[in-house]
Amino acid sequence: MTHDDLSPVSFPEGFAWGTATASYQIEGAVTADGRSPSVWDTFAHTPGKVHLDQTGDMADDHYHRYPEDLSLLADLGVTHYRFSLAWPRIQPEGHGPLNGAGVDFYSRLIDGLLEHGIKPWVTLYHWDLPQSLEDAGGWPVRDTAERFAEYAALIHQRLGDRAPDWTTLNEPWCAAFLGYASGIHAPGRTEGAAAVRAAHHLMLGHGLAVNALRDQGVSTAGVTVNLYPVDPVTDSDADRDAARRIDGLMNRFFLDPLLRGSYPADVIEDLSDVTGTDHILDGDLETISTPLDFLGINYYSRHVVRAGTAGPGPSHWVGSEDVEFVKRGVPVTEMGWEIDPDGLYETLKRVYTEYGPLPLYVTENGAAFDDRVTEEGHVHDEDRRAYLDSHFRAAHRALSEGVDLRGYFVWTLLDNFEWSHGYSKRFGLVHVDFETQRRIVKDSGRWFSEITRANAL
Ligand code: IFM
């Protein structure tokens, strides 16, 4: 079969079909039941940081409307639901005792999922750091990793009996480099060296948390990274070096420590003008590379780069600010991200052959488009359906070539708060009217429900 065949394909028995969400993007209820502010509350309430100064104060009001959202998940026929826990809801101070009301919310959510026959897939951290921990230094400070492991152990004790699958972090690259280098994400700091240390402490927190969960007999534990294939625009030495640098910072800077127990030497060298390695202590890499049961991969697009000159303002490409990103003129989503399903195939193959073998999940893939609700109350999002179809086929191609891909989570269930883009980018299988909170399953959602039930497309 060639990859542009549109013939029917079926997935292995037991393949996980799910949707993914994140706490701050959907829950709202930011002051309810003892929740404390997270870095995202602070950031979004700082004028000029988010499109139209929008915040996650209300978002999808999922905290109150979760029973309706559980019904939507059941209608979609998903076998799994990936969601994240809001650390400031569960442990408002970032240390010490848990907040019972916060724990109860997730307990009810998990029970509701199980009643619908849907497996909960828990992520411990999707960027909503308690503000008090940021005030104490945030991820650039080693203590935050220790606090994260403490939080992980305490909440796993309460929920682990009903939720066997645990992911520590979502996209540590974003948390470190968007949060602390370019500052386009919370907490909005623009300190390259701090971003590098944040990346290390995020991974250290991950390793400490996995060990703590293992001590409690966790069934499966893993981590989710966002990966991009990176190509040079020409074969020149300079462009190939630009691609090496960006691949290093985006992909290998996380994959190598997590799966090989070492940092890529070339990236450490690239960063040597920015920061040293004195934050990496003996034993850290052993902790970070503690064996995983799965790796989650979030995939959206490909980077094509060339050697260039540094642009104005802070960059997330610490130490490689002079690399330029090239648009190839292929179709893009509303995010401006090039649509490149082959990149998913390449990513899965690469990780499996270079870093595996290990079970993989696509823990996020999806697209924002300019959806419109018709007068009849429908959303005909053929572009999203076609996007997902091509990416599902790319994943299937990797599977059929031996990659141990166990499941696929579409980003996302509901239109939601898309970080610095506020509510302007709609990724959902379900449309949300943010004024009324009315939900409408889009055409892509109906189509997806056929796939989840057939385990085929
Ligand atoms: O909305 C985000 C999500 O929180 C993390 N991964 C990428 C998505 C789309 O930008």
Coordinates of C-alpha atoms and ligand atoms in Angstrom, one line a residue:
M1 CA 0.0 0.0 0.0
T2 CA 1.3 3.5 -0.8
H3 CA 0.7 6.2 1.7
D4 CA -1.7 8.1 -0.6
D5 CA -4.1 5.1 -1.0
L6 CA -7.5 5.9 0.4
S7 CA -8.4 2.2 0.8
P8 CA -9.9 1.0 4.0
V9 CA -7.4 0.3 6.9
S10 CA -8.0 -1.3 10.2
F11 CA -6.2 -0.9 13.4
P12 CA -5.1 -3.7 15.8
E13 CA -7.5 -5.0 18.3
G14 CA -7.4 -3.0 21.5
F15 CA -6.1 0.1 19.7
A16 CA -6.8 3.1 21.9
W17 CA -9.0 5.9 20.3
G18 CA -9.3 9.0 22.4
T19 CA -9.5 12.7 22.6
A20 CA -7.2 14.9 24.7
T21 CA -7.8 18.0 26.7
A22 CA -5.9 20.1 29.3
S23 CA -7.2 21.5 32.6
Y24 CA -6.6 25.2 32.1
Q25 CA -7.9 25.1 28.6
I26 CA -11.3 23.8 29.4
E27 CA -12.1 23.8 33.1
G28 CA -12.8 27.4 34.1
A29 CA -13.9 27.7 37.7
V30 CA -10.5 29.1 38.6
T31 CA -11.5 30.2 42.1
A32 CA -13.8 27.3 42.9
D33 CA -13.4 25.0 45.8
G34 CA -10.0 26.2 47.0
R35 CA -8.1 26.2 43.6
S36 CA -5.2 28.6 43.8
P37 CA -3.9 30.7 40.9
S38 CA -1.6 29.1 38.4
V39 CA 1.1 30.8 36.3
W40 CA -1.5 30.8 33.5
D41 CA -4.0 32.7 35.5
T42 CA -1.4 35.3 36.3
F43 CA -0.1 35.5 32.7
A44 CA -3.6 35.7 31.1
H45 CA -4.6 38.4 33.5
T46 CA -1.5 40.5 32.5
P47 CA -2.6 42.9 29.7
G48 CA -1.2 42.2 26.3
K49 CA -0.2 38.6 26.9
V50 CA -3.2 36.8 25.3
H51 CA -5.3 37.7 22.3
L52 CA -7.9 40.2 23.3
D53 CA -6.7 39.8 26.9
Q54 CA -8.8 36.6 27.1
T55 CA -8.4 34.3 30.1
G56 CA -9.3 30.8 31.1
D57 CA -11.6 32.1 33.9
M58 CA -14.6 30.5 32.2
A59 CA -13.1 28.5 29.3
D60 CA -15.6 25.6 28.6
D61 CA -16.9 25.6 32.2
H62 CA -16.0 21.9 32.1
Y63 CA -15.6 21.9 35.9
H64 CA -19.4 22.3 36.2
R65 CA -20.5 20.8 32.8
Y66 CA -18.3 17.7 32.9
P67 CA -21.4 15.3 32.9
E68 CA -22.4 16.7 29.6
D69 CA -18.9 16.4 28.3
L70 CA -18.8 12.8 29.4
S71 CA -21.9 12.1 27.3
L72 CA -20.2 13.7 24.4
L73 CA -17.2 11.4 24.8
A74 CA -19.5 8.4 25.0
D75 CA -21.2 9.6 21.8
L76 CA -17.8 9.9 20.1
G77 CA -17.3 6.2 21.0
V78 CA -13.8 6.8 22.4
T79 CA -12.1 4.0 24.3
H80 CA -9.9 6.5 26.2
Y81 CA -9.9 10.1 27.4
R82 CA -6.7 12.0 28.0
F83 CA -7.1 14.9 30.4
S84 CA -4.8 16.7 32.8
L85 CA -5.0 17.4 36.5
A86 CA -4.8 21.0 37.6
W87 CA -2.0 21.0 40.2
P88 CA -3.3 24.2 41.9
R89 CA -6.7 22.6 42.3
I90 CA -5.3 19.6 44.0
Q91 CA -2.4 21.0 46.0
P92 CA -3.0 24.8 46.0
E93 CA 0.3 25.8 47.7
G94 CA 2.3 23.4 45.5
H95 CA 3.4 21.5 48.6
G96 CA 1.8 20.0 51.7
P97 CA -1.7 18.5 52.0
L98 CA -4.1 18.0 49.1
N99 CA -7.3 20.0 48.7
G100 CA -10.1 17.5 49.1
A101 CA -12.6 19.3 46.9
G102 CA -10.1 19.4 44.1
V103 CA -9.3 15.8 44.4
D104 CA -13.0 15.0 44.5
F105 CA -13.6 16.7 41.1
Y106 CA -11.1 14.4 39.4
S107 CA -12.5 11.4 41.3
R108 CA -16.0 12.2 40.0
L109 CA -14.6 12.6 36.5
I110 CA -12.8 9.3 36.6
D111 CA -15.9 7.5 38.0
G112 CA -18.0 9.1 35.3
L113 CA -15.6 7.9 32.6
L114 CA -15.6 4.4 34.0
E115 CA -19.4 4.3 34.1
H116 CA -19.3 5.2 30.4
G117 CA -16.7 2.4 29.7
I118 CA -14.0 4.9 28.9
K119 CA -10.5 4.5 30.2
P120 CA -9.0 7.6 32.0
W121 CA -5.6 8.6 30.7
V122 CA -4.2 11.0 33.3
T123 CA -1.6 13.7 32.7
L124 CA -0.1 15.2 35.8
Y125 CA 1.2 18.5 34.3
H126 CA -0.1 20.5 31.3
W127 CA 1.6 23.8 32.2
D128 CA -0.6 25.1 35.1
L129 CA 2.2 25.5 37.7
P130 CA 0.9 26.8 41.0
Q131 CA 1.8 30.5 41.1
S132 CA 3.4 30.1 44.5
L133 CA 6.0 27.7 43.0
E134 CA 6.8 30.2 40.3
D135 CA 7.2 32.8 43.0
A136 CA 9.8 30.6 44.6
G137 CA 11.7 30.4 41.3
G138 CA 9.6 28.1 39.1
W139 CA 11.0 25.3 36.9
P140 CA 14.5 26.8 36.7
V141 CA 14.8 25.9 40.4
R142 CA 15.6 22.3 41.3
D143 CA 13.1 22.3 44.2
T144 CA 10.2 22.5 41.8
A145 CA 11.1 19.0 40.5
E146 CA 11.0 17.6 44.0
R147 CA 7.6 19.3 44.6
F148 CA 6.3 17.8 41.4
A149 CA 7.2 14.3 42.5
E150 CA 5.5 14.9 45.9
Y151 CA 2.3 16.1 44.2
A152 CA 2.5 13.1 41.8
A153 CA 2.8 10.6 44.6
L154 CA 0.0 12.1 46.7
I155 CA -2.5 12.3 43.9
H156 CA -1.7 8.9 42.5
Q157 CA -2.5 7.5 46.0
R158 CA -6.0 8.9 45.7
L159 CA -6.8 8.2 42.0
G160 CA -4.5 5.4 41.0
D161 CA -6.9 2.6 42.0
R162 CA -9.2 3.6 39.2
A163 CA -6.8 5.2 36.7
P164 CA -4.0 2.9 35.6
D165 CA -2.3 5.0 32.9
W166 CA -0.3 8.0 34.1
T167 CA 1.6 10.6 32.0
T168 CA 3.9 12.9 33.9
L169 CA 4.4 15.9 31.6
N170 CA 2.9 17.3 28.5
E171 CA 5.3 18.9 26.1
P172 CA 8.2 19.9 28.3
W173 CA 9.7 21.8 25.4
C174 CA 6.8 24.3 25.5
A175 CA 6.9 24.6 29.2
A176 CA 10.6 25.4 29.2
F177 CA 11.3 27.3 26.1
L178 CA 8.0 29.1 25.4
G179 CA 7.6 29.8 29.1
Y180 CA 11.1 30.9 30.0
A181 CA 12.9 31.9 26.8
S182 CA 10.6 33.6 24.3
G183 CA 8.0 34.2 27.1
I184 CA 5.0 33.8 24.8
H185 CA 3.6 31.3 27.4
A186 CA 3.4 31.6 31.1
P187 CA 5.2 32.6 33.2
G188 CA 6.4 34.8 30.4
R189 CA 10.1 35.1 31.3
T190 CA 12.7 35.8 28.7
E191 CA 15.8 34.2 30.1
G192 CA 17.5 31.6 27.9
A193 CA 19.7 30.1 30.6
A194 CA 16.6 29.7 32.9
A195 CA 14.8 27.9 30.1
V196 CA 17.6 25.4 29.7
R197 CA 17.5 24.7 33.5
A198 CA 13.7 24.5 33.4
A199 CA 13.9 21.8 30.7
H200 CA 16.3 19.8 32.9
H201 CA 14.2 20.2 36.0
L202 CA 11.0 19.3 34.2
M203 CA 12.6 16.1 33.1
L204 CA 14.1 15.5 36.5
G205 CA 10.6 16.0 38.0
H206 CA 9.3 13.5 35.5
G207 CA 11.9 10.9 36.5
L208 CA 11.3 11.4 40.2
A209 CA 7.6 11.2 39.7
V210 CA 7.8 7.9 37.7
N211 CA 9.9 6.4 40.5
A212 CA 7.4 7.6 43.1
L213 CA 4.5 6.1 41.1
R214 CA 6.4 2.9 40.6
D215 CA 6.9 2.6 44.3
Q216 CA 3.1 2.7 44.5
G217 CA 2.7 0.0 41.9
V218 CA 1.6 2.2 39.0
S219 CA 0.4 0.1 36.1
T220 CA 1.7 2.2 33.2
A221 CA 3.8 5.4 33.3
G222 CA 5.1 7.6 30.5
V223 CA 5.7 11.1 29.3
T224 CA 4.5 13.1 26.3
V225 CA 6.8 15.1 24.1
N226 CA 6.0 17.3 21.1
L227 CA 8.2 16.4 18.1
Y228 CA 8.8 17.9 14.7
P229 CA 10.8 16.5 11.9
V230 CA 13.3 19.2 10.9
D231 CA 14.6 19.5 7.4
P232 CA 17.2 21.9 5.9
V233 CA 15.8 23.9 3.0
T234 CA 18.9 23.2 0.9
D235 CA 21.7 20.7 1.2
S236 CA 24.3 23.4 2.0
D237 CA 26.5 22.8 5.1
A238 CA 25.0 25.9 6.7
D239 CA 21.4 24.9 6.2
R240 CA 22.1 21.3 7.4
D241 CA 23.7 22.7 10.5
A242 CA 20.7 24.9 11.1
A243 CA 18.5 21.8 10.9
R244 CA 20.8 19.9 13.2
R245 CA 20.5 22.7 15.8
I246 CA 16.8 22.9 15.7
D247 CA 16.3 19.1 15.7
G248 CA 18.7 19.1 18.7
L249 CA 16.9 21.7 20.7
M250 CA 13.3 20.6 19.9
N251 CA 13.6 16.8 19.7
R252 CA 16.9 15.3 20.9
F253 CA 17.3 17.6 23.9
F254 CA 14.3 15.7 25.4
L255 CA 14.5 12.3 23.7
D256 CA 18.1 11.6 24.5
P257 CA 17.9 12.2 28.3
L258 CA 14.6 10.5 28.6
L259 CA 15.4 7.4 26.6
R260 CA 19.2 7.2 26.5
G261 CA 20.2 8.8 29.8
S262 CA 22.5 11.4 28.2
Y263 CA 22.2 14.9 26.7
P264 CA 23.2 15.3 23.0
A265 CA 26.8 16.6 23.1
D266 CA 26.3 18.9 20.1
V267 CA 23.3 20.6 21.8
I268 CA 25.3 21.1 25.0
E269 CA 28.0 22.7 22.9
D270 CA 25.5 24.9 21.0
L271 CA 24.2 26.1 24.4
S272 CA 27.7 26.6 25.9
D273 CA 27.6 30.4 25.4
V274 CA 24.2 30.6 27.2
T275 CA 24.7 28.3 30.1
G276 CA 26.9 25.6 31.6
T277 CA 25.9 22.3 33.0
D278 CA 26.3 22.9 36.7
H279 CA 22.5 22.4 37.2
I280 CA 22.9 18.7 36.1
L281 CA 23.9 16.8 39.2
D282 CA 25.3 13.3 39.5
G283 CA 22.5 10.7 39.1
D284 CA 20.1 13.1 37.4
L285 CA 20.3 11.5 34.1
E286 CA 19.8 8.1 35.6
T287 CA 16.6 9.4 37.2
I288 CA 15.4 11.1 34.1
S289 CA 15.9 7.9 32.0
T290 CA 14.1 5.6 34.4
P291 CA 12.4 3.1 32.0
L292 CA 9.0 4.1 30.6
D293 CA 6.0 2.0 29.7
F294 CA 5.2 4.2 26.8
L295 CA 6.2 7.4 25.1
G296 CA 3.4 9.9 24.1
I297 CA 4.1 11.9 20.9
N298 CA 2.3 15.1 20.1
Y299 CA 2.6 15.9 16.4
Y300 CA 1.3 18.9 14.4
S301 CA 3.8 19.8 11.7
R302 CA 7.3 19.9 10.3
H303 CA 10.0 22.6 10.5
V304 CA 12.0 23.5 7.4
V305 CA 14.9 25.8 8.3
R306 CA 17.9 27.6 6.9
A307 CA 20.9 29.5 8.3
G308 CA 20.0 33.1 8.7
T309 CA 20.2 36.1 10.9
A310 CA 18.7 36.6 14.3
G311 CA 15.3 38.2 14.4
P312 CA 14.2 40.9 16.8
G313 CA 13.1 40.1 20.3
P314 CA 13.4 37.0 22.5
S315 CA 13.4 33.6 20.8
H316 CA 12.6 30.2 22.0
W317 CA 15.5 28.8 20.0
V318 CA 18.1 29.5 22.7
G319 CA 21.6 29.6 21.3
S320 CA 20.3 29.2 17.7
E321 CA 18.4 32.4 17.4
D322 CA 19.8 33.0 13.9
V323 CA 18.1 29.9 12.3
E324 CA 15.2 31.0 10.0
F325 CA 12.0 29.0 9.5
V326 CA 10.9 28.6 5.9
K327 CA 7.3 28.3 4.7
R328 CA 7.1 25.9 1.8
G329 CA 3.7 27.2 0.4
V330 CA 1.8 24.0 1.3
P331 CA -1.6 24.2 2.8
V332 CA -1.7 25.4 6.5
T333 CA -4.2 25.2 9.3
E334 CA -5.5 28.3 11.1
M335 CA -2.4 28.2 13.3
G336 CA -0.3 28.7 10.1
W337 CA 1.1 25.2 10.6
E338 CA 1.9 23.3 7.4
I339 CA -0.2 20.2 7.0
D340 CA 2.3 17.4 6.7
P341 CA 1.0 13.9 7.5
D342 CA 4.2 12.3 6.2
G343 CA 5.9 14.1 9.1
L344 CA 3.9 12.0 11.5
Y345 CA 4.9 8.8 9.8
E346 CA 8.6 9.9 9.8
T347 CA 8.4 10.9 13.5
L348 CA 6.9 7.6 14.6
K349 CA 9.4 5.6 12.6
R350 CA 12.4 7.6 13.8
V351 CA 11.5 7.4 17.5
Y352 CA 10.8 3.7 17.3
T353 CA 13.9 2.8 15.4
E354 CA 16.4 5.2 17.0
Y355 CA 15.1 5.3 20.5
G356 CA 12.9 2.2 20.8
P357 CA 11.6 -0.3 20.6
L358 CA 9.0 1.0 23.0
P359 CA 5.2 1.4 22.9
L360 CA 4.1 4.7 21.4
Y361 CA 0.9 6.6 21.5
V362 CA 0.0 9.7 19.5
T363 CA -1.2 11.7 22.5
E364 CA -2.1 14.7 20.4
N365 CA -2.8 15.5 16.8
G366 CA -5.4 17.8 15.3
A367 CA -6.0 21.1 13.6
A368 CA -7.6 24.5 14.1
F369 CA -9.8 25.7 11.2
D370 CA -12.1 28.6 10.8
D371 CA -15.3 26.7 11.7
R372 CA -18.7 28.2 11.1
V373 CA -22.1 27.2 12.5
T374 CA -24.8 27.0 9.9
E375 CA -28.3 28.3 10.4
E376 CA -29.4 24.7 10.9
G377 CA -26.8 24.4 13.7
H378 CA -24.2 22.2 12.0
V379 CA -20.5 22.6 11.6
H380 CA -19.3 21.2 8.2
D381 CA -15.6 21.0 8.9
E382 CA -14.5 18.9 6.0
D383 CA -11.0 20.4 6.3
R384 CA -10.5 18.9 9.8
R385 CA -11.9 15.5 8.7
A386 CA -9.5 15.4 5.8
Y387 CA -6.6 16.5 8.0
L388 CA -7.4 13.7 10.5
D389 CA -7.9 11.1 7.8
S390 CA -4.5 11.7 6.3
H391 CA -2.8 11.6 9.7
F392 CA -4.6 8.5 10.8
R393 CA -3.4 6.9 7.5
A394 CA 0.2 8.1 8.2
A395 CA 0.1 6.5 11.6
H396 CA -1.3 3.3 10.2
R397 CA 1.5 3.2 7.7
A398 CA 4.0 3.3 10.5
L399 CA 2.1 0.6 12.3
S400 CA 2.1 -1.6 9.3
E401 CA 5.9 -1.3 9.1
G402 CA 6.3 -2.6 12.6
V403 CA 6.0 0.5 14.9
D404 CA 4.4 -0.5 18.2
L405 CA 1.7 2.3 18.1
R406 CA -0.9 1.6 20.7
G407 CA -3.3 4.5 20.4
Y408 CA -4.3 7.9 19.0
F409 CA -5.7 10.8 20.8
V410 CA -7.2 13.6 18.8
W411 CA -6.6 17.2 19.9
T412 CA -9.2 18.1 21.0
L413 CA -12.6 17.3 22.4
L414 CA -13.9 20.8 22.7
D415 CA -13.0 24.2 21.2
N416 CA -11.1 25.8 24.1
F417 CA -8.6 28.4 25.4
E418 CA -5.7 28.1 22.9
W419 CA -3.1 29.7 25.2
S420 CA -1.8 33.0 23.8
H421 CA -4.4 32.8 21.0
G422 CA -7.2 32.9 23.5
Y423 CA -10.4 31.6 22.0
S424 CA -9.5 32.5 18.4
K425 CA -8.4 29.1 17.3
R426 CA -10.8 26.2 17.3
F427 CA -9.4 22.7 17.4
G428 CA -12.4 20.8 18.8
L429 CA -14.3 17.9 17.4
V430 CA -17.1 19.6 19.3
H431 CA -17.9 23.3 18.7
V432 CA -18.4 25.5 21.8
D433 CA -20.3 28.8 21.8
F434 CA -18.3 30.6 24.4
E435 CA -21.2 32.9 25.2
T436 CA -23.8 30.2 25.9
Q437 CA -21.6 27.2 26.4
R438 CA -23.7 25.3 23.9
R439 CA -21.9 22.3 22.5
I440 CA -22.4 21.1 18.9
V441 CA -20.7 18.0 17.6
K442 CA -19.0 18.9 14.3
D443 CA -19.1 16.8 11.2
S444 CA -15.5 15.7 12.0
G445 CA -16.7 14.5 15.4
R446 CA -19.5 12.4 13.8
W447 CA -17.0 10.9 11.3
F448 CA -14.5 10.2 14.2
S449 CA -17.2 8.3 16.1
E450 CA -17.5 5.9 13.1
I451 CA -13.8 5.2 13.2
T452 CA -13.7 4.7 16.9
R453 CA -16.5 2.1 16.7
A454 CA -15.2 0.3 13.6
N455 CA -11.5 0.6 14.7
A456 CA -10.9 1.2 11.0
L457 CA -11.3 3.9 8.4
Ligands
IFM1 O1 -3.6 23.4 22.6 C1 -2.3 22.9 22.6 C2 -2.1 21.9 23.7 O2 -2.3 22.5 24.9 C3 -0.7 21.4 23.6 N1 -0.3 20.9 22.3 C4 -0.6 21.7 21.2 C5 -2.1 22.1 21.3 C6 -2.4 23.0 20.0 O3 -1.6 24.2 20.0

